[in-house]
XYZ file of C-alpha atoms in Angstrom:
491
model
C -18.905 -9.963 -19.960
C -15.817 -11.452 -19.144
C -13.051 -13.645 -21.615
C -11.438 -14.953 -18.584
C -12.545 -18.783 -17.894
C -14.916 -18.653 -14.568
C -14.096 -21.211 -11.672
C -16.784 -23.633 -11.052
C -18.927 -23.426 -7.791
C -18.157 -25.715 -5.194
C -20.886 -28.432 -4.112
C -20.975 -28.867 -0.526
C -21.985 -32.193 0.868
C -24.263 -30.284 2.658
C -26.951 -31.338 5.512
C -28.795 -28.006 5.491
C -32.623 -28.486 4.110
C -32.901 -26.861 0.795
C -35.606 -24.054 1.855
C -36.130 -20.609 3.098
C -34.358 -19.504 6.111
C -34.745 -16.681 8.352
C -32.033 -14.076 9.386
C -33.201 -12.282 12.705
C -31.858 -10.674 16.026
C -33.656 -12.587 18.989
C -33.752 -9.018 20.929
C -35.705 -7.016 18.245
C -37.924 -10.350 17.158
C -39.208 -11.731 20.480
C -36.797 -10.401 23.013
C -35.106 -13.432 24.121
C -34.098 -16.754 22.243
C -37.169 -18.768 23.257
C -39.651 -16.209 22.582
C -37.880 -15.818 18.937
C -38.685 -19.341 18.343
C -42.028 -19.518 19.198
C -42.763 -16.155 17.234
C -41.521 -18.221 14.621
C -43.439 -20.817 14.857
C -46.741 -18.827 15.394
C -46.466 -16.120 12.948
C -44.339 -18.088 9.894
C -45.696 -21.712 9.774
C -43.973 -23.771 7.446
C -42.039 -20.941 5.790
C -38.551 -21.404 7.094
C -36.361 -24.781 7.225
C -33.450 -22.837 8.672
C -32.698 -19.226 11.250
C -30.120 -17.304 11.183
C -29.497 -15.769 14.689
C -27.759 -12.792 14.407
C -25.120 -12.211 17.015
C -26.713 -13.210 20.567
C -23.244 -13.439 22.913
C -22.322 -11.568 25.326
C -23.011 -8.511 24.842
C -25.481 -8.022 21.923
C -25.833 -4.418 22.400
C -22.303 -3.046 22.054
C -20.792 -0.670 19.684
C -22.058 -2.599 16.917
C -25.023 -4.773 17.531
C -23.182 -7.678 18.769
C -20.444 -8.043 16.007
C -18.043 -6.334 18.784
C -18.399 -9.632 21.294
C -17.128 -9.318 24.577
C -17.160 -12.785 24.940
C -18.051 -15.010 22.092
C -18.150 -17.998 23.973
C -20.775 -16.897 25.884
C -24.906 -16.611 25.555
C -25.551 -12.967 26.589
C -28.178 -14.071 29.826
C -30.562 -11.518 28.825
C -31.718 -13.736 25.658
C -30.909 -16.849 27.277
C -28.342 -19.702 27.646
C -26.709 -22.290 25.404
C -29.348 -24.963 25.802
C -31.941 -22.212 24.754
C -29.806 -21.982 21.405
C -29.757 -25.736 20.956
C -33.924 -25.380 21.432
C -33.905 -23.130 18.186
C -31.219 -25.638 16.627
C -33.576 -28.916 17.177
C -36.259 -27.057 15.508
C -34.270 -25.335 12.143
C -30.938 -25.645 10.732
C -29.114 -23.121 12.609
C -26.873 -20.392 11.395
C -24.323 -18.291 13.929
C -22.161 -15.863 13.299
C -18.284 -16.474 14.300
C -16.998 -12.731 13.928
C -13.046 -13.800 13.104
C -11.443 -10.640 12.392
C -12.192 -8.554 15.933
C -13.249 -8.779 19.550
C -14.412 -5.927 21.865
C -12.507 -3.331 23.252
C -13.881 -4.457 26.559
C -13.291 -8.225 26.087
C -11.391 -9.452 29.028
C -8.233 -10.518 26.935
C -7.851 -6.887 25.279
C -8.543 -5.084 28.850
C -5.685 -7.073 30.138
C -3.504 -6.306 27.353
C -4.110 -2.713 28.182
C -3.139 -3.059 31.578
C 0.034 -4.946 31.155
C 1.055 -4.446 27.630
C 4.073 -6.804 26.698
C 3.758 -8.651 29.990
C 0.155 -9.521 29.422
C -0.498 -13.134 28.565
C -2.612 -11.736 25.652
C -0.174 -9.829 24.117
C 0.396 -11.895 20.983
C -3.283 -11.641 20.332
C -3.702 -7.931 19.042
C -2.365 -6.409 15.947
C -0.367 -3.131 16.184
C 0.995 -0.766 13.613
C 4.481 -1.283 14.638
C 3.974 -5.154 14.384
C 2.799 -5.008 10.788
C 5.335 -1.709 9.754
C 8.287 -2.164 12.034
C 10.101 0.214 9.927
C 7.148 2.292 9.486
C 5.198 2.516 6.451
C 5.545 4.536 3.345
C 2.120 6.635 1.812
C 1.598 3.857 -1.005
C 1.847 1.438 1.550
C -0.978 3.280 3.761
C -2.878 3.805 0.600
C -2.798 -0.009 -0.341
C -4.730 -0.656 2.327
C -8.278 -2.107 1.221
C -10.936 0.126 3.363
C -14.248 -0.596 3.520
C -14.944 2.943 5.640
C -12.959 6.026 5.641
C -9.923 6.547 7.237
C -7.074 4.455 7.876
C -7.486 1.197 9.996
C -5.891 2.309 13.398
C -6.751 3.579 16.905
C -4.905 5.111 19.375
C -4.535 3.185 23.085
C -2.646 3.624 25.809
C -0.992 0.305 26.417
C 0.468 -0.356 29.814
C 0.549 3.628 30.106
C 2.315 4.217 26.622
C 0.389 5.504 23.343
C 0.198 2.731 20.768
C -1.704 2.625 17.407
C -3.747 -0.660 17.136
C -4.933 -2.236 13.869
C -9.123 -1.600 13.454
C -10.474 -2.547 10.800
C -14.177 -1.115 11.632
C -14.268 0.823 14.495
C -12.084 1.669 17.661
C -14.346 -0.514 19.842
C -13.461 -3.663 17.447
C -9.911 -4.980 18.050
C -8.437 -6.529 15.460
C -7.013 -10.298 16.348
C -3.421 -11.886 15.116
C -5.296 -14.862 13.632
C -1.434 -16.173 13.384
C -1.090 -15.914 17.381
C -1.450 -18.826 19.745
C -3.847 -17.160 21.537
C -6.146 -16.249 18.690
C -6.085 -19.538 17.291
C -6.760 -20.567 20.276
C -9.920 -18.140 20.852
C -11.303 -18.877 17.284
C -10.751 -23.018 18.298
C -12.908 -22.712 21.104
C -15.590 -20.805 19.432
C -16.014 -23.430 16.761
C -16.318 -26.121 19.446
C -18.845 -24.282 21.749
C -21.025 -23.405 18.700
C -20.909 -27.308 17.401
C -21.757 -28.380 20.629
C -24.893 -25.828 20.666
C -25.928 -28.065 17.566
C -25.024 -25.008 15.099
C -25.194 -26.318 11.142
C -23.848 -23.436 9.220
C -20.978 -20.703 10.501
C -20.887 -17.635 9.160
C -17.653 -16.261 8.889
C -17.889 -12.423 9.772
C -15.230 -9.873 8.031
C -12.952 -12.791 7.541
C -11.841 -10.974 4.477
C -9.854 -8.331 6.396
C -8.615 -11.033 8.812
C -4.695 -11.492 7.273
C -2.443 -8.393 7.301
C 0.751 -7.615 5.246
C 2.768 -4.523 5.001
C 2.520 -3.179 1.463
C -0.538 -5.130 0.316
C -4.315 -4.456 0.522
C -4.668 -6.855 3.518
C -8.198 -8.081 1.960
C -8.935 -11.415 0.674
C -4.708 -12.332 0.399
C -3.798 -15.740 -0.578
C -3.434 -16.069 2.940
C -6.608 -15.124 3.747
C -7.730 -17.999 1.530
C -5.416 -20.430 3.438
C -6.937 -19.377 6.965
C -10.668 -19.667 5.591
C -9.570 -23.628 4.065
C -8.105 -24.477 7.863
C -11.019 -22.907 9.985
C -13.396 -24.694 7.163
C -11.351 -28.226 8.153
C -11.799 -27.568 11.758
C -15.545 -26.565 10.933
C -16.263 -29.889 8.897
C -14.415 -32.017 11.625
C -17.080 -30.732 14.052
C -19.986 -31.522 11.576
C -20.609 -27.816 10.337
C -20.563 -25.919 7.033
C -19.025 -22.670 6.318
C -20.488 -19.552 4.752
C -18.173 -16.529 3.713
C -19.105 -13.275 4.000
C -17.658 -10.829 1.893
C -18.624 -7.709 -0.186
C -16.251 -7.359 -3.393
C -16.084 -7.424 -7.052
C -18.286 -10.272 -8.506
C -15.296 -11.916 -9.911
C -13.706 -11.741 -6.480
C -17.082 -13.980 -5.162
C -16.713 -16.594 -8.000
C -13.346 -16.895 -7.073
C -14.276 -17.201 -3.327
C -17.479 -19.684 -4.302
C -14.956 -22.092 -5.907
C -12.979 -22.569 -2.583
C -15.518 -22.412 0.176
C -18.883 -24.354 1.056
C -21.127 -21.325 0.553
C -21.111 -17.614 -0.163
C -23.245 -14.783 -0.149
C -24.813 -13.913 -3.229
C -24.797 -10.229 -2.925
C -25.105 -8.939 -6.221
C -28.459 -10.251 -6.470
C -29.986 -7.307 -4.081
C -28.793 -4.439 -6.313
C -29.350 -6.477 -9.719
C -33.055 -7.090 -8.843
C -33.455 -3.042 -7.910
C -32.043 -2.424 -10.795
C -33.914 -4.566 -13.105
C -37.199 -3.538 -11.478
C -36.762 0.112 -11.994
C -35.683 0.266 -15.074
C -37.268 -2.513 -16.760
C -34.190 -4.013 -18.282
C -33.158 -7.872 -17.385
C -29.902 -7.753 -19.348
C -27.461 -7.206 -16.266
C -29.465 -9.859 -14.084
C -29.295 -12.571 -17.092
C -25.645 -12.408 -17.184
C -25.410 -12.651 -13.441
C -27.310 -15.678 -13.872
C -25.291 -17.123 -16.496
C -22.231 -16.967 -14.372
C -23.231 -16.752 -10.493
C -22.256 -19.479 -8.193
C -24.824 -22.104 -7.475
C -23.639 -22.621 -3.773
C -24.863 -19.539 -2.879
C -27.235 -18.231 0.140
C -29.537 -15.788 -1.749
C -30.347 -12.792 0.014
C -32.181 -9.401 -0.849
C -31.896 -7.857 2.525
C -30.037 -8.573 5.801
C -28.985 -6.656 8.917
C -26.589 -4.724 6.972
C -27.296 -1.993 4.090
C -27.918 -2.854 0.201
C -24.308 -3.392 -1.218
C -23.412 -1.986 -4.609
C -19.981 -2.639 -4.491
C -20.810 -6.119 -5.648
C -22.224 -5.139 -8.942
C -19.852 -1.824 -9.709
C -16.373 -2.507 -11.463
C -13.505 -3.864 -9.131
C -12.366 -1.157 -6.411
C -8.453 -2.762 -6.663
C -8.777 -2.667 -10.222
C -11.419 0.116 -11.857
C -10.437 -1.161 -15.413
C -12.318 -4.516 -14.513
C -15.880 -3.593 -15.601
C -18.300 -4.606 -12.908
C -22.073 -5.907 -13.710
C -23.340 -2.594 -13.774
C -21.606 0.369 -15.504
C -20.459 3.257 -13.013
C -23.635 5.334 -14.352
C -26.103 2.457 -13.500
C -24.667 2.038 -9.877
C -25.072 5.980 -9.434
C -28.700 5.779 -11.062
C -29.742 3.075 -8.870
C -28.552 4.588 -5.574
C -30.206 7.778 -6.801
C -33.271 5.709 -7.364
C -33.346 4.396 -4.314
C -33.139 7.544 -2.223
C -35.943 8.905 -4.540
C -38.340 5.832 -3.814
C -37.799 5.975 -0.221
C -39.019 9.653 -0.225
C -35.326 10.597 0.651
C -35.097 8.640 3.562
C -32.628 5.943 2.565
C -30.338 9.261 1.908
C -30.756 10.364 5.606
C -29.476 6.714 6.971
C -26.690 6.391 4.476
C -22.909 7.537 4.173
C -22.006 10.731 6.086
C -25.264 11.389 7.200
C -25.084 8.516 9.627
C -22.481 6.795 11.942
C -21.239 3.435 11.465
C -21.268 3.900 8.244
C -19.734 1.793 5.145
C -18.897 3.077 1.844
C -20.506 0.713 -0.264
C -24.042 0.276 1.330
C -27.108 2.021 1.162
C -29.366 1.617 4.160
C -33.020 1.012 3.686
C -35.555 -1.858 3.831
C -35.733 -3.808 0.526
C -39.574 -2.907 0.468
C -38.867 0.965 0.779
C -36.179 0.783 -1.983
C -38.957 -0.298 -4.108
C -41.067 2.483 -2.992
C -43.268 0.080 -1.092
C -44.581 -1.218 -4.503
C -46.337 -4.714 -3.333
C -46.147 -6.505 -6.680
C -42.361 -5.473 -7.260
C -41.540 -6.424 -3.781
C -42.775 -9.865 -4.411
C -41.583 -10.241 -7.993
C -38.165 -9.650 -6.041
C -38.363 -12.391 -3.465
C -40.068 -14.745 -6.392
C -36.674 -14.345 -8.350
C -34.932 -14.802 -5.058
C -36.624 -18.342 -4.592
C -36.256 -19.452 -8.009
C -32.202 -18.934 -8.349
C -30.318 -21.734 -7.011
C -28.903 -21.830 -3.848
C -30.441 -21.398 -0.389
C -32.728 -18.347 0.312
C -32.437 -16.454 3.318
C -35.068 -13.266 4.722
C -34.533 -11.109 6.997
C -37.183 -10.560 9.316
C -37.615 -6.817 8.364
C -38.010 -8.191 4.872
C -40.251 -11.125 5.802
C -42.459 -8.711 7.800
C -42.706 -6.499 5.137
C -41.970 -3.547 7.112
C -40.991 -0.012 6.512
C -38.261 2.351 7.202
C -37.663 2.830 10.888
C -37.320 6.709 11.053
C -38.041 6.791 14.356
C -35.275 4.561 15.726
C -32.599 5.964 13.264
C -33.226 9.570 14.401
C -33.308 7.936 18.262
C -29.858 6.576 17.394
C -28.182 8.321 14.856
C -27.155 4.952 13.488
C -27.860 4.672 9.729
C -28.544 0.872 9.811
C -31.114 0.928 12.448
C -33.384 2.114 9.797
C -33.825 -1.347 8.959
C -33.496 -3.038 12.326
C -36.631 -2.666 14.124
C -37.855 -3.784 17.864
C -41.242 -5.361 17.450
C -44.243 -6.033 20.070
C -46.513 -9.163 19.160
C -49.317 -6.816 18.491
C -46.961 -5.340 15.720
C -46.343 -8.403 14.185
C -49.995 -9.493 14.382
C -51.110 -6.337 12.507
C -48.135 -6.425 9.902
C -49.039 -10.317 9.268
C -52.600 -9.716 8.820
C -51.990 -7.831 5.474
C -52.463 -9.048 2.131
C -48.884 -8.919 0.701
C -47.601 -10.398 4.144
C -49.969 -13.431 3.714
C -48.772 -14.032 -0.392
C -45.153 -13.536 0.700
C -45.841 -16.255 3.618
C -47.558 -18.760 0.908
C -45.000 -18.315 -1.942
C -42.394 -19.366 1.407
C -44.301 -21.876 2.023
C -44.650 -23.033 -1.412
C -40.948 -22.784 -2.307
C -40.020 -24.998 0.896
C -42.785 -27.658 -0.510
C -42.457 -27.950 -4.030
C -40.322 -31.540 -5.108
C -39.104 -29.453 -8.420
C -36.689 -27.215 -6.114
C -34.739 -30.510 -5.465
C -33.868 -31.004 -9.083
C -32.571 -28.730 -12.039
C -32.698 -25.523 -12.599
C -32.648 -23.494 -16.140
C -33.119 -20.347 -17.935
C -35.830 -21.154 -20.478
C -35.744 -17.709 -22.085
C -34.600 -14.173 -21.682
C -35.345 -11.289 -23.629
C -34.488 -7.300 -22.642
C -37.539 -7.133 -20.580
C -38.535 -10.685 -19.359
C -36.995 -13.688 -18.385
C -38.338 -17.453 -17.546
C -36.983 -19.639 -15.019
C -37.796 -23.087 -14.826
C -37.313 -26.090 -12.191
C -37.648 -29.796 -12.744
C -37.390 -33.181 -10.852
C -38.769 -36.636 -11.912
C -42.174 -35.446 -13.156
C -42.365 -32.392 -11.036
C -41.654 -28.648 -12.497
C -41.952 -25.287 -11.369
C -41.741 -22.073 -13.863
C -41.621 -18.512 -13.110
C -42.324 -15.708 -15.782
C -41.235 -12.476 -14.940
C -42.151 -8.924 -16.810
C -39.657 -6.820 -15.645
C -41.132 -3.678 -17.526
C -44.157 -4.299 -15.376
C -42.680 -5.417 -12.270
C -44.957 -8.466 -12.076
C -44.359 -12.342 -12.340
C -46.503 -15.518 -12.674
C -45.918 -18.853 -11.299
C -46.770 -22.253 -12.956
C -45.764 -25.992 -11.471
C -46.849 -29.310 -11.786
C-alpha cells in the first residue's frame, strides 16, 4: 500500500507473560480492587495472565471516569489502597494508566494556581494561551492544532481574579500540564515511582501524543513528543517497568511510534476485523498483517469507542491513503449503526456528550450484530496475531449495549461501561458463547506454539490462514470471512 520503507518494530526485553490480559474498571466489575481480583480468579480461571486496571486513583468517578485524577499518587479509598493494588500485581502482570497530559481541575495544584496566580508554587505547571502564543495566534496557527474533539483546546478560568485562557485538550475539567516545567516533571516522576513500588509492570501513557505544545504546529506527535516519551520510558525502565503508548492516529504514524517504544496498541485491528467480517473481504486485513508492528497490544474493545481514524487517510495529510478508503470507512460506520439497531448512533458524535470525532461507541458484540460465531472469529484472529492480546471486561462477558446506563448519564461511552453484580456475571458466563470464549483464552495462554514463530500460510480474497510454530508444536487458524467462521488445528 506504500512505497516508502516501513520502520521495523521494536522488540522489547519484556518481562510480561505472553498471554491474554483483561482491561477492567474495579468499580464496575467487583466494586473494589480485592473483589475485582476475586471475580477474575473465580469467573475466568486460567483466562488471563495480566490485568490492566483502569484508573483507580483519587477520584475514579470524575469528569472522565478516572482519566482526570485529582491526585494520581493516591488510590481512591472507596476502591482500596496501594497494598490492594500490589495484591493484584502479585497474581497478574499489572498494567496501570499514567495520565501524562493533564490533571483534574479539582487537583490541589490547580486550585492553588487559581487562587494565587503567578504567586502560586505551581504557576509553572499549567499552560495558558498567552504562554504558547505570547503575541497572539493567527487563524492558520489555531487551525493547525490537531484536535480529537470539536472546538479549540482552551477553557476560560479566573486565575487570581483575572480571566485567563488555559490549555485543555479534552475537557474544561482536564487541565493540561506543562511537561517541561519543574513541577510538571516532578509530578510525573513521583507517579512513576509510586506505580513501580506497587508492582506495576506496564505503564500505559494516556494521551501522551498531545503532551508537547508549540505555536504554529499541530501539537500532536511532534519530534519533541517522541523525545519526551523517550525520557519517560528511560525512567520507567530504570524502575523495572515497560511502556505502552496510547495513540489513535494514521497507521504509518503508528508504525513510526512502534519503532521507538516498548509497546503500541494495534488500534487498526478492531475496525479492520469489523470490515472483514461484514464485507467478507480480507484484503485490507491481509495488508495490515503484512506491515503491522509485532510489539503490539492487540485489542478489539477498550473503555473508549471503536476508532476509525486508525484505518482512514492521514488526517494531517489527506493525500496519504489509509488501510481503508473513505467510502469504506463511511460504510463501516453505517454498518455498525445498522447491526446495533441504531443504538451506536445514539451514543456517538453529537448525539452524546464527551464525544470524540474518530470513535463509534458500541460494544464489539453489538457492532457485529450479536452474531456469536463472527464474534468468536474476531477473537480468534486477535489471539493469533503477534503481540499481547487484551480483552475489555465487556468483551470478556460478551455483553450487550447498556442503553439504560447511556440514557441515565448521557455519556456516549457508557453504552460500553456497564456496572455488574455477581449474579449478572454468573448469568452471562453460563451462556455457550461465553464458555467458548473462555476456552479459547485458556488455550491461547497454554499452547506452546504461541511462543514461537508466526506466519501467514495463505490469503485469498475471502480466506486467510495464520500459523504459529515452536519446536514440534504448531497451531493454525483458518478464517472464512464470507461465512464469518473459523477453525483451529494444533499439535
